[in-house]
mmCIF file of C-alpha atoms in Angstrom:
data_model
loop_
_atom_site.group_PDB
_atom_site.id
_atom_site.type_symbol
_atom_site.label_atom_id
_atom_site.label_comp_id
_atom_site.label_asym_id
_atom_site.label_seq_id
_atom_site.Cartn_x
_atom_site.Cartn_y
_atom_site.Cartn_z
ATOM 1 C CA UNK A 1 -34.223 23.020 4.344
ATOM 2 C CA UNK A 2 -32.512 20.267 2.393
ATOM 3 C CA UNK A 3 -34.669 18.761 -0.384
ATOM 4 C CA UNK A 4 -34.844 15.409 1.450
ATOM 5 C CA UNK A 5 -36.535 17.015 4.414
ATOM 6 C CA UNK A 6 -39.065 19.066 2.433
ATOM 7 C CA UNK A 7 -41.477 16.091 1.956
ATOM 8 C CA UNK A 8 -41.598 15.317 5.684
ATOM 9 C CA UNK A 9 -40.408 18.171 7.960
ATOM 10 C CA UNK A 10 -41.101 15.861 11.020
ATOM 11 C CA UNK A 11 -37.878 14.058 10.130
ATOM 12 C CA UNK A 12 -35.793 17.114 11.191
ATOM 13 C CA UNK A 13 -37.901 17.459 14.297
ATOM 14 C CA UNK A 14 -37.356 13.833 15.133
ATOM 15 C CA UNK A 15 -33.562 14.176 14.675
ATOM 16 C CA UNK A 16 -33.536 17.327 16.828
ATOM 17 C CA UNK A 17 -35.460 15.710 19.565
ATOM 18 C CA UNK A 18 -33.064 12.707 19.581
ATOM 19 C CA UNK A 19 -30.140 14.959 19.875
ATOM 20 C CA UNK A 20 -31.723 16.949 22.724
ATOM 21 C CA UNK A 21 -32.282 13.677 24.563
ATOM 22 C CA UNK A 22 -35.994 14.412 25.101
ATOM 23 C CA UNK A 23 -38.211 11.799 26.973
ATOM 24 C CA UNK A 24 -39.166 8.819 24.908
ATOM 25 C CA UNK A 25 -42.845 9.784 24.946
ATOM 26 C CA UNK A 26 -42.037 12.813 22.813
ATOM 27 C CA UNK A 27 -40.298 10.653 20.358
ATOM 28 C CA UNK A 28 -43.312 8.315 20.183
ATOM 29 C CA UNK A 29 -45.620 11.278 19.613
ATOM 30 C CA UNK A 30 -43.415 12.481 16.659
ATOM 31 C CA UNK A 31 -43.482 8.963 15.224
ATOM 32 C CA UNK A 32 -47.285 8.772 15.712
ATOM 33 C CA UNK A 33 -47.639 12.075 14.034
ATOM 34 C CA UNK A 34 -45.840 10.891 10.854
ATOM 35 C CA UNK A 35 -42.029 10.955 11.428
ATOM 36 C CA UNK A 36 -40.537 7.860 9.787
ATOM 37 C CA UNK A 37 -38.081 5.472 11.446
ATOM 38 C CA UNK A 38 -36.268 4.850 8.196
ATOM 39 C CA UNK A 39 -36.737 7.973 6.246
ATOM 40 C CA UNK A 40 -33.634 10.221 5.566
ATOM 41 C CA UNK A 41 -33.135 13.379 7.542
ATOM 42 C CA UNK A 42 -30.312 14.854 5.388
ATOM 43 C CA UNK A 43 -27.368 13.497 3.355
ATOM 44 C CA UNK A 44 -28.517 9.989 3.880
ATOM 45 C CA UNK A 45 -28.570 10.182 7.680
ATOM 46 C CA UNK A 46 -31.482 8.343 9.341
ATOM 47 C CA UNK A 47 -32.915 8.828 12.883
ATOM 48 C CA UNK A 48 -30.749 5.836 14.050
ATOM 49 C CA UNK A 49 -27.530 7.657 13.016
ATOM 50 C CA UNK A 50 -28.505 10.672 15.253
ATOM 51 C CA UNK A 51 -29.346 8.370 18.149
ATOM 52 C CA UNK A 52 -26.025 6.583 18.079
ATOM 53 C CA UNK A 53 -23.990 9.751 17.468
ATOM 54 C CA UNK A 54 -25.635 11.322 20.553
ATOM 55 C CA UNK A 55 -25.143 8.073 22.528
ATOM 56 C CA UNK A 56 -28.829 8.095 23.220
ATOM 57 C CA UNK A 57 -29.411 4.380 24.155
ATOM 58 C CA UNK A 58 -33.160 4.711 24.889
ATOM 59 C CA UNK A 59 -33.681 6.236 21.460
ATOM 60 C CA UNK A 60 -31.607 3.568 19.853
ATOM 61 C CA UNK A 61 -33.774 0.889 21.533
ATOM 62 C CA UNK A 62 -36.993 2.517 20.481
ATOM 63 C CA UNK A 63 -35.928 2.895 16.907
ATOM 64 C CA UNK A 64 -34.802 -0.755 16.739
ATOM 65 C CA UNK A 65 -38.154 -1.880 18.258
ATOM 66 C CA UNK A 66 -39.752 0.121 15.429
ATOM 67 C CA UNK A 67 -37.758 -1.837 12.871
ATOM 68 C CA UNK A 68 -35.103 0.793 12.049
ATOM 69 C CA UNK A 69 -32.881 -0.213 9.069
ATOM 70 C CA UNK A 70 -29.844 -1.234 11.161
ATOM 71 C CA UNK A 71 -27.493 -1.317 8.165
ATOM 72 C CA UNK A 72 -28.586 1.973 6.526
ATOM 73 C CA UNK A 73 -25.675 4.056 5.405
ATOM 74 C CA UNK A 74 -25.322 7.768 4.780
ATOM 75 C CA UNK A 75 -23.884 9.378 1.624
ATOM 76 C CA UNK A 76 -20.419 8.779 2.923
ATOM 77 C CA UNK A 77 -20.957 5.210 3.770
ATOM 78 C CA UNK A 78 -21.391 5.385 7.516
ATOM 79 C CA UNK A 79 -23.813 3.033 9.247
ATOM 80 C CA UNK A 80 -24.884 3.419 12.852
ATOM 81 C CA UNK A 81 -22.183 0.845 13.772
ATOM 82 C CA UNK A 82 -19.505 3.027 12.191
ATOM 83 C CA UNK A 83 -20.533 5.878 14.425
ATOM 84 C CA UNK A 84 -20.525 3.628 17.584
ATOM 85 C CA UNK A 85 -17.106 2.282 16.614
ATOM 86 C CA UNK A 86 -15.645 5.737 15.830
ATOM 87 C CA UNK A 87 -16.840 7.204 19.180
ATOM 88 C CA UNK A 88 -16.043 4.160 21.328
ATOM 89 C CA UNK A 89 -19.648 3.465 22.269
ATOM 90 C CA UNK A 90 -19.223 -0.148 23.275
ATOM 91 C CA UNK A 91 -22.652 -0.649 24.765
ATOM 92 C CA UNK A 92 -24.359 0.776 21.660
ATOM 93 C CA UNK A 93 -22.105 -1.331 19.362
ATOM 94 C CA UNK A 94 -23.165 -4.455 21.283
ATOM 95 C CA UNK A 95 -26.805 -3.460 20.976
ATOM 96 C CA UNK A 96 -26.508 -3.023 17.281
ATOM 97 C CA UNK A 97 -24.664 -6.203 16.805
ATOM 98 C CA UNK A 98 -27.101 -8.134 18.990
ATOM 99 C CA UNK A 99 -29.788 -6.738 16.663
ATOM 100 C CA UNK A 100 -28.086 -8.213 13.726
ATOM 101 C CA UNK A 101 -26.191 -5.443 12.015
ATOM 102 C CA UNK A 102 -23.352 -6.174 9.589
ATOM 103 C CA UNK A 103 -19.836 -6.077 11.070
ATOM 104 C CA UNK A 104 -18.071 -5.399 7.664
ATOM 105 C CA UNK A 105 -19.399 -3.076 5.054
ATOM 106 C CA UNK A 106 -16.892 -2.845 2.272
ATOM 107 C CA UNK A 107 -17.480 -5.140 -0.661
ATOM 108 C CA UNK A 108 -14.954 -8.045 -1.064
ATOM 109 C CA UNK A 109 -12.428 -7.403 -3.787
ATOM 110 C CA UNK A 110 -9.500 -9.184 -5.307
ATOM 111 C CA UNK A 111 -7.505 -6.027 -5.478
ATOM 112 C CA UNK A 112 -4.697 -6.247 -2.893
ATOM 113 C CA UNK A 113 -4.750 -2.494 -2.467
ATOM 114 C CA UNK A 114 -8.396 -1.365 -3.217
ATOM 115 C CA UNK A 115 -9.108 2.203 -4.158
ATOM 116 C CA UNK A 116 -9.592 4.600 -1.317
ATOM 117 C CA UNK A 117 -13.166 5.268 -0.227
ATOM 118 C CA UNK A 118 -14.507 7.943 2.081
ATOM 119 C CA UNK A 119 -15.403 5.358 4.684
ATOM 120 C CA UNK A 120 -13.298 2.691 6.455
ATOM 121 C CA UNK A 121 -14.675 -0.390 8.257
ATOM 122 C CA UNK A 122 -15.991 0.016 11.822
ATOM 123 C CA UNK A 123 -12.995 -2.014 13.029
ATOM 124 C CA UNK A 124 -10.543 0.450 11.355
ATOM 125 C CA UNK A 125 -12.358 3.304 12.925
ATOM 126 C CA UNK A 126 -12.291 1.710 16.441
ATOM 127 C CA UNK A 127 -8.573 0.964 16.210
ATOM 128 C CA UNK A 128 -7.625 4.270 14.796
ATOM 129 C CA UNK A 129 -9.306 6.020 17.683
ATOM 130 C CA UNK A 130 -7.930 3.472 20.210
ATOM 131 C CA UNK A 131 -11.290 2.175 21.377
ATOM 132 C CA UNK A 132 -10.024 -1.278 22.125
ATOM 133 C CA UNK A 133 -13.172 -2.592 23.750
ATOM 134 C CA UNK A 134 -15.184 -1.825 20.755
ATOM 135 C CA UNK A 135 -12.430 -3.259 18.509
ATOM 136 C CA UNK A 136 -12.369 -6.520 20.520
ATOM 137 C CA UNK A 137 -16.149 -6.759 20.324
ATOM 138 C CA UNK A 138 -16.153 -6.361 16.492
ATOM 139 C CA UNK A 139 -13.374 -8.983 16.148
ATOM 140 C CA UNK A 140 -15.336 -11.443 18.331
ATOM 141 C CA UNK A 141 -18.395 -10.826 16.139
ATOM 142 C CA UNK A 142 -16.523 -11.669 12.975
ATOM 143 C CA UNK A 143 -14.886 -8.483 11.829
ATOM 144 C CA UNK A 144 -12.155 -9.274 9.231
ATOM 145 C CA UNK A 145 -8.672 -8.705 10.852
ATOM 146 C CA UNK A 146 -7.122 -8.879 7.330
ATOM 147 C CA UNK A 147 -9.273 -6.381 5.583
ATOM 148 C CA UNK A 148 -7.142 -4.517 2.954
ATOM 149 C CA UNK A 149 -7.172 -0.780 2.273
ATOM 150 C CA UNK A 150 -5.313 1.368 -0.276
ATOM 151 C CA UNK A 151 -2.161 1.561 1.932
ATOM 152 C CA UNK A 152 -2.261 -2.026 3.259
ATOM 153 C CA UNK A 153 -4.211 -4.324 5.517
ATOM 154 C CA UNK A 154 -5.363 -3.634 9.062
ATOM 155 C CA UNK A 155 -2.154 -4.828 10.585
ATOM 156 C CA UNK A 156 -0.053 -2.555 8.302
ATOM 157 C CA UNK A 157 -2.096 0.451 9.537
ATOM 158 C CA UNK A 158 -1.922 -0.338 13.216
ATOM 159 C CA UNK A 159 -0.026 2.254 15.046
ATOM 160 C CA UNK A 160 0.197 0.903 18.631
ATOM 161 C CA UNK A 161 0.920 -2.315 20.429
ATOM 162 C CA UNK A 162 -2.571 -2.816 21.724
ATOM 163 C CA UNK A 163 -4.082 -2.695 18.281
ATOM 164 C CA UNK A 164 -1.402 -4.985 16.983
ATOM 165 C CA UNK A 165 -1.968 -7.501 19.782
ATOM 166 C CA UNK A 166 -5.808 -7.579 19.153
ATOM 167 C CA UNK A 167 -5.383 -8.098 15.476
ATOM 168 C CA UNK A 168 -2.858 -10.916 15.898
ATOM 169 C CA UNK A 169 -4.963 -12.619 18.477
ATOM 170 C CA UNK A 170 -7.780 -12.748 15.945
ATOM 171 C CA UNK A 171 -5.702 -14.077 13.052
ATOM 172 C CA UNK A 172 -4.147 -11.146 11.385
ATOM 173 C CA UNK A 173 -1.440 -12.109 8.811
ATOM 174 C CA UNK A 174 2.014 -11.292 10.185
ATOM 175 C CA UNK A 175 3.487 -11.166 6.615
ATOM 176 C CA UNK A 176 0.945 -8.758 5.164
ATOM 177 C CA UNK A 177 2.746 -6.236 2.951
ATOM 178 C CA UNK A 178 1.749 -2.613 2.872
ATOM 179 C CA UNK A 179 1.575 -0.752 -0.465
ATOM 180 C CA UNK A 180 5.368 -0.146 -0.400
ATOM 181 C CA UNK A 181 6.122 -3.797 0.355
ATOM 182 C CA UNK A 182 6.954 -3.416 4.015
ATOM 183 C CA UNK A 183 5.937 -6.108 6.543
ATOM 184 C CA UNK A 184 4.618 -5.235 10.040
ATOM 185 C CA UNK A 185 8.036 -6.511 11.542
ATOM 186 C CA UNK A 186 10.019 -4.260 9.160
ATOM 187 C CA UNK A 187 7.941 -1.312 10.127
ATOM 188 C CA UNK A 188 8.242 -2.040 13.855
ATOM 189 C CA UNK A 189 12.038 -2.199 13.707
ATOM 190 C CA UNK A 190 12.333 0.737 11.245
ATOM 191 C CA UNK A 191 10.466 3.094 13.475
ATOM 192 C CA UNK A 192 12.608 2.076 16.425
ATOM 193 C CA UNK A 193 9.552 2.866 18.586
ATOM 194 C CA UNK A 194 8.602 -0.249 20.539
ATOM 195 C CA UNK A 195 10.627 -3.362 21.307
ATOM 196 C CA UNK A 196 7.214 -4.719 22.575
ATOM 197 C CA UNK A 197 5.782 -4.580 19.060
ATOM 198 C CA UNK A 198 8.806 -6.556 17.704
ATOM 199 C CA UNK A 199 8.651 -9.087 20.480
ATOM 200 C CA UNK A 200 4.858 -9.525 19.797
ATOM 201 C CA UNK A 201 5.312 -10.059 16.146
ATOM 202 C CA UNK A 202 8.056 -12.507 16.662
ATOM 203 C CA UNK A 203 5.917 -14.373 19.200
ATOM 204 C CA UNK A 204 3.316 -14.760 16.490
ATOM 205 C CA UNK A 205 5.844 -16.143 13.931
ATOM 206 C CA UNK A 206 6.775 -13.072 11.869
ATOM 207 C CA UNK A 207 9.357 -13.888 9.258
ATOM 208 C CA UNK A 208 12.598 -12.519 10.586
ATOM 209 C CA UNK A 209 14.218 -12.858 7.175
ATOM 210 C CA UNK A 210 11.456 -11.319 5.095
ATOM 211 C CA UNK A 211 12.848 -9.244 2.237
ATOM 212 C CA UNK A 212 11.518 -6.267 0.252
ATOM 213 C CA UNK A 213 11.641 -5.962 -3.504
ATOM 214 C CA UNK A 214 13.717 -3.619 -5.699
ATOM 215 C CA UNK A 215 11.672 -0.575 -4.699
ATOM 216 C CA UNK A 216 13.341 -0.815 -1.231
ATOM 217 C CA UNK A 217 16.724 -2.156 -2.247
ATOM 218 C CA UNK A 218 15.840 -5.768 -1.297
ATOM 219 C CA UNK A 219 16.156 -4.831 2.344
ATOM 220 C CA UNK A 220 15.575 -7.423 5.065
ATOM 221 C CA UNK A 221 14.319 -6.893 8.601
ATOM 222 C CA UNK A 222 17.917 -6.681 9.744
ATOM 223 C CA UNK A 223 18.563 -3.866 7.287
ATOM 224 C CA UNK A 224 15.818 -1.864 8.937
ATOM 225 C CA UNK A 225 17.112 -2.695 12.376
ATOM 226 C CA UNK A 226 20.554 -1.443 11.452
ATOM 227 C CA UNK A 227 19.203 1.673 9.926
ATOM 228 C CA UNK A 228 17.315 2.352 13.253
ATOM 229 C CA UNK A 229 20.677 2.268 15.094
ATOM 230 C CA UNK A 230 19.246 0.067 17.854
ATOM 231 C CA UNK A 231 21.909 -2.475 18.774
ATOM 232 C CA UNK A 232 19.406 -4.342 21.066
ATOM 233 C CA UNK A 233 17.033 -4.889 18.152
ATOM 234 C CA UNK A 234 19.924 -6.082 15.957
ATOM 235 C CA UNK A 235 21.055 -8.585 18.573
ATOM 236 C CA UNK A 236 17.412 -9.745 19.117
ATOM 237 C CA UNK A 237 16.845 -10.406 15.516
ATOM 238 C CA UNK A 238 20.042 -12.254 15.062
ATOM 239 C CA UNK A 239 19.240 -14.484 17.982
ATOM 240 C CA UNK A 240 15.949 -15.148 16.463
ATOM 241 C CA UNK A 241 17.559 -16.422 13.250
ATOM 242 C CA UNK A 242 18.033 -13.249 11.167
ATOM 243 C CA UNK A 243 20.634 -13.834 8.441
ATOM 244 C CA UNK A 244 23.483 -11.264 8.676
ATOM 245 C CA UNK A 245 24.175 -11.442 4.949
ATOM 246 C CA UNK A 246 21.917 -10.885 2.017
ATOM 247 C CA UNK A 247 20.970 -14.292 0.499
ATOM 248 C CA UNK A 248 22.484 -14.767 -2.937
ATOM 249 C CA UNK A 249 21.930 -14.465 -5.748
ATOM 250 C CA UNK A 250 19.947 -11.198 -5.914
ATOM 251 C CA UNK A 251 18.395 -10.007 -9.176
ATOM 252 C CA UNK A 252 20.352 -6.784 -8.567
ATOM 253 C CA UNK A 253 23.502 -7.661 -6.607
ATOM 254 C CA UNK A 254 24.640 -4.042 -6.097
ATOM 255 C CA UNK A 255 22.346 -3.531 -3.116
ATOM 256 C CA UNK A 256 24.106 -2.795 0.229
ATOM 257 C CA UNK A 257 24.272 -5.444 3.001
ATOM 258 C CA UNK A 258 23.449 -4.757 6.635
ATOM 259 C CA UNK A 259 27.187 -4.551 7.246
ATOM 260 C CA UNK A 260 27.519 -1.878 4.487
ATOM 261 C CA UNK A 261 24.764 0.177 6.177
ATOM 262 C CA UNK A 262 26.290 -0.249 9.706
ATOM 263 C CA UNK A 263 29.535 1.095 8.249
ATOM 264 C CA UNK A 264 27.805 3.980 6.441
ATOM 265 C CA UNK A 265 26.296 4.894 9.755
ATOM 266 C CA UNK A 266 29.704 5.012 11.333
ATOM 267 C CA UNK A 267 28.481 2.853 14.181
ATOM 268 C CA UNK A 268 31.277 0.532 15.616
ATOM 269 C CA UNK A 269 28.863 -1.210 17.930
ATOM 270 C CA UNK A 270 26.609 -2.425 15.031
ATOM 271 C CA UNK A 271 29.558 -3.295 12.911
ATOM 272 C CA UNK A 272 31.029 -5.359 15.738
ATOM 273 C CA UNK A 273 27.760 -7.220 16.278
ATOM 274 C CA UNK A 274 27.490 -8.112 12.624
ATOM 275 C CA UNK A 275 31.080 -9.224 12.314
ATOM 276 C CA UNK A 276 30.934 -11.340 15.443
ATOM 277 C CA UNK A 277 27.887 -13.056 14.038
ATOM 278 C CA UNK A 278 29.598 -13.933 10.753
ATOM 279 C CA UNK A 279 28.826 -11.093 8.301
ATOM 280 C CA UNK A 280 30.931 -11.503 5.148
ATOM 281 C CA UNK A 281 33.536 -8.742 5.447
ATOM 282 C CA UNK A 282 34.589 -9.109 1.754
ATOM 283 C CA UNK A 283 31.119 -9.188 0.196
ATOM 284 C CA UNK A 284 31.431 -6.715 -2.764
ATOM 285 C CA UNK A 285 28.866 -4.645 -4.614
ATOM 286 C CA UNK A 286 29.779 -3.442 -8.107
ATOM 287 C CA UNK A 287 28.526 0.082 -7.036
ATOM 288 C CA UNK A 288 30.011 0.585 -3.531
ATOM 289 C CA UNK A 289 32.630 -2.128 -3.363
ATOM 290 C CA UNK A 290 33.378 -3.886 -0.149
ATOM 291 C CA UNK A 291 32.653 -2.677 3.410
ATOM 292 C CA UNK A 292 36.244 -1.475 3.608
ATOM 293 C CA UNK A 293 35.682 0.566 0.419
ATOM 294 C CA UNK A 294 32.658 2.129 2.071
ATOM 295 C CA UNK A 295 34.632 2.993 5.195
ATOM 296 C CA UNK A 296 37.404 4.526 3.091
ATOM 297 C CA UNK A 297 35.200 6.430 0.596
ATOM 298 C CA UNK A 298 32.775 8.093 3.073
ATOM 299 C CA UNK A 299 33.636 10.597 5.686
ATOM 300 C CA UNK A 300 31.991 8.518 8.517
ATOM 301 C CA UNK A 301 32.296 8.878 12.223
ATOM 302 C CA UNK A 302 34.776 6.539 13.981
ATOM 303 C CA UNK A 303 36.437 5.617 10.674
ATOM 304 C CA UNK A 304 39.673 4.467 12.036
ATOM 305 C CA UNK A 305 38.024 2.214 14.631
ATOM 306 C CA UNK A 306 35.732 0.752 11.967
ATOM 307 C CA UNK A 307 38.547 0.215 9.504
ATOM 308 C CA UNK A 308 40.584 -1.536 12.195
ATOM 309 C CA UNK A 309 37.653 -3.771 13.009
ATOM 310 C CA UNK A 310 37.035 -4.683 9.334
ATOM 311 C CA UNK A 311 40.718 -5.481 8.738
ATOM 312 C CA UNK A 312 41.037 -7.477 11.944
ATOM 313 C CA UNK A 313 38.164 -9.606 10.748
ATOM 314 C CA UNK A 314 39.849 -10.354 7.438
ATOM 315 C CA UNK A 315 38.842 -7.505 5.149
ATOM 316 C CA UNK A 316 41.126 -7.552 1.976
ATOM 317 C CA UNK A 317 42.851 -4.164 1.638
ATOM 318 C CA UNK A 318 43.677 -4.960 -2.005
ATOM 319 C CA UNK A 319 40.312 -6.289 -3.099
ATOM 320 C CA UNK A 320 39.497 -5.737 -6.819
ATOM 321 C CA UNK A 321 35.869 -5.155 -7.613
ATOM 322 C CA UNK A 322 34.495 -5.213 -11.158
ATOM 323 C CA UNK A 323 32.211 -2.121 -11.153
ATOM 324 C CA UNK A 324 30.810 -2.384 -14.631
ATOM 325 C CA UNK A 325 30.643 -5.780 -16.385
ATOM 326 C CA UNK A 326 30.142 -4.198 -19.749
ATOM 327 C CA UNK A 327 33.353 -2.271 -19.693
ATOM 328 C CA UNK A 328 35.245 -4.532 -17.189
ATOM 329 C CA UNK A 329 35.948 -1.391 -15.093
ATOM 330 C CA UNK A 330 37.608 -2.034 -11.759
ATOM 331 C CA UNK A 331 36.854 -0.137 -8.630
ATOM 332 C CA UNK A 332 39.833 1.478 -6.958
ATOM 333 C CA UNK A 333 41.323 -0.581 -4.040
ATOM 334 C CA UNK A 334 40.465 0.844 -0.592
ATOM 335 C CA UNK A 335 43.727 2.767 -0.137
ATOM 336 C CA UNK A 336 43.180 4.585 -3.532
ATOM 337 C CA UNK A 337 39.554 5.206 -2.610
ATOM 338 C CA UNK A 338 40.692 6.724 0.749
ATOM 339 C CA UNK A 339 43.038 9.144 -0.897
ATOM 340 C CA UNK A 340 40.682 10.087 -3.835
ATOM 341 C CA UNK A 341 37.607 10.564 -1.728
ATOM 342 C CA UNK A 342 38.920 12.559 1.182
ATOM 343 C CA UNK A 343 40.633 16.026 1.391
ATOM 344 C CA UNK A 344 42.417 15.034 4.512
ATOM 345 C CA UNK A 345 43.866 11.588 5.078
ATOM 346 C CA UNK A 346 45.477 10.971 8.512
ATOM 347 C CA UNK A 347 48.807 9.088 8.826
ATOM 348 C CA UNK A 348 46.995 6.685 11.137
ATOM 349 C CA UNK A 349 44.558 5.659 8.351
ATOM 350 C CA UNK A 350 47.477 5.132 5.885
ATOM 351 C CA UNK A 351 49.500 3.192 8.331
ATOM 352 C CA UNK A 352 46.569 0.995 9.199
ATOM 353 C CA UNK A 353 45.934 0.004 5.544
ATOM 354 C CA UNK A 354 49.639 -0.615 4.965
ATOM 355 C CA UNK A 355 50.012 -2.639 8.098
ATOM 356 C CA UNK A 356 47.478 -5.077 6.647
ATOM 357 C CA UNK A 357 49.243 -5.277 3.272
ATOM 358 C CA UNK A 358 47.842 -2.410 1.125
#
């Protein structure tokens, strides 16, 4: 028997009786014989924990009438409300909240990414297990929709549209960044999983031009849409005001643009969408050069089609790019890059570049 139970073995008997769903009179007898409403059974668990875990509403009511400590937590940090939220017991959660239990348990902190603890908030448990009724109840009773965890806030951790919608309705911050600097909209377009999530975030005012920091190459929402390969998403974001070019100046101007990524993917549809919407066909990076350099240097699918498209939109076949300011090194022009980077160069590719003046 655990040391906590040795002083009062009736605690174990009370917990077992609650789990077996015995008649309330038997619980009253155990309490009359010396079992305690607020004494631990084991590992910090009180009788109320057992009653909620078993979804034993009469036992919960009895313990509350007998002044059970409604906010008592076990050694992990779980309260009775945590258990109700995790298991989706909406009626019990309401009963506990009506009795005055706390809705948030983690101490406030200024740390944007607080250290991991063993126990999340009841709201996080309800959302993670997709118990939306309980989650709504908790939010209605004041649960913080912007509570932060080690990997980000509630909205960064939401994995489905229903959770996202609930959090947004109750004031979740659309621009909250996760630990890696990604916004909810970036995540939604990157996973290419749900146009509904993207539309929902846009409806609530998510910044369509949000940008990451150097850790993620200063990528914008549009970068992630291009990487997903979803032309509908790319079109949608542009219609919503997404800039097709990276705003200048960047602290590190060698980062690829959305057009560079579309070319690298070998995706003519995405390349055309970006060009039709004004992407700078001659934007140059000191590392990878212009989009035409990218098309010539990498063995991408649909290379001839993409080269033709870039050239028809004004790509300079003789563009000179300073690759290293310190040494004043110049990147090879696209034609030289094509020959140097590929074992086989087709006559069509050569004719195409020369047709446009290479």
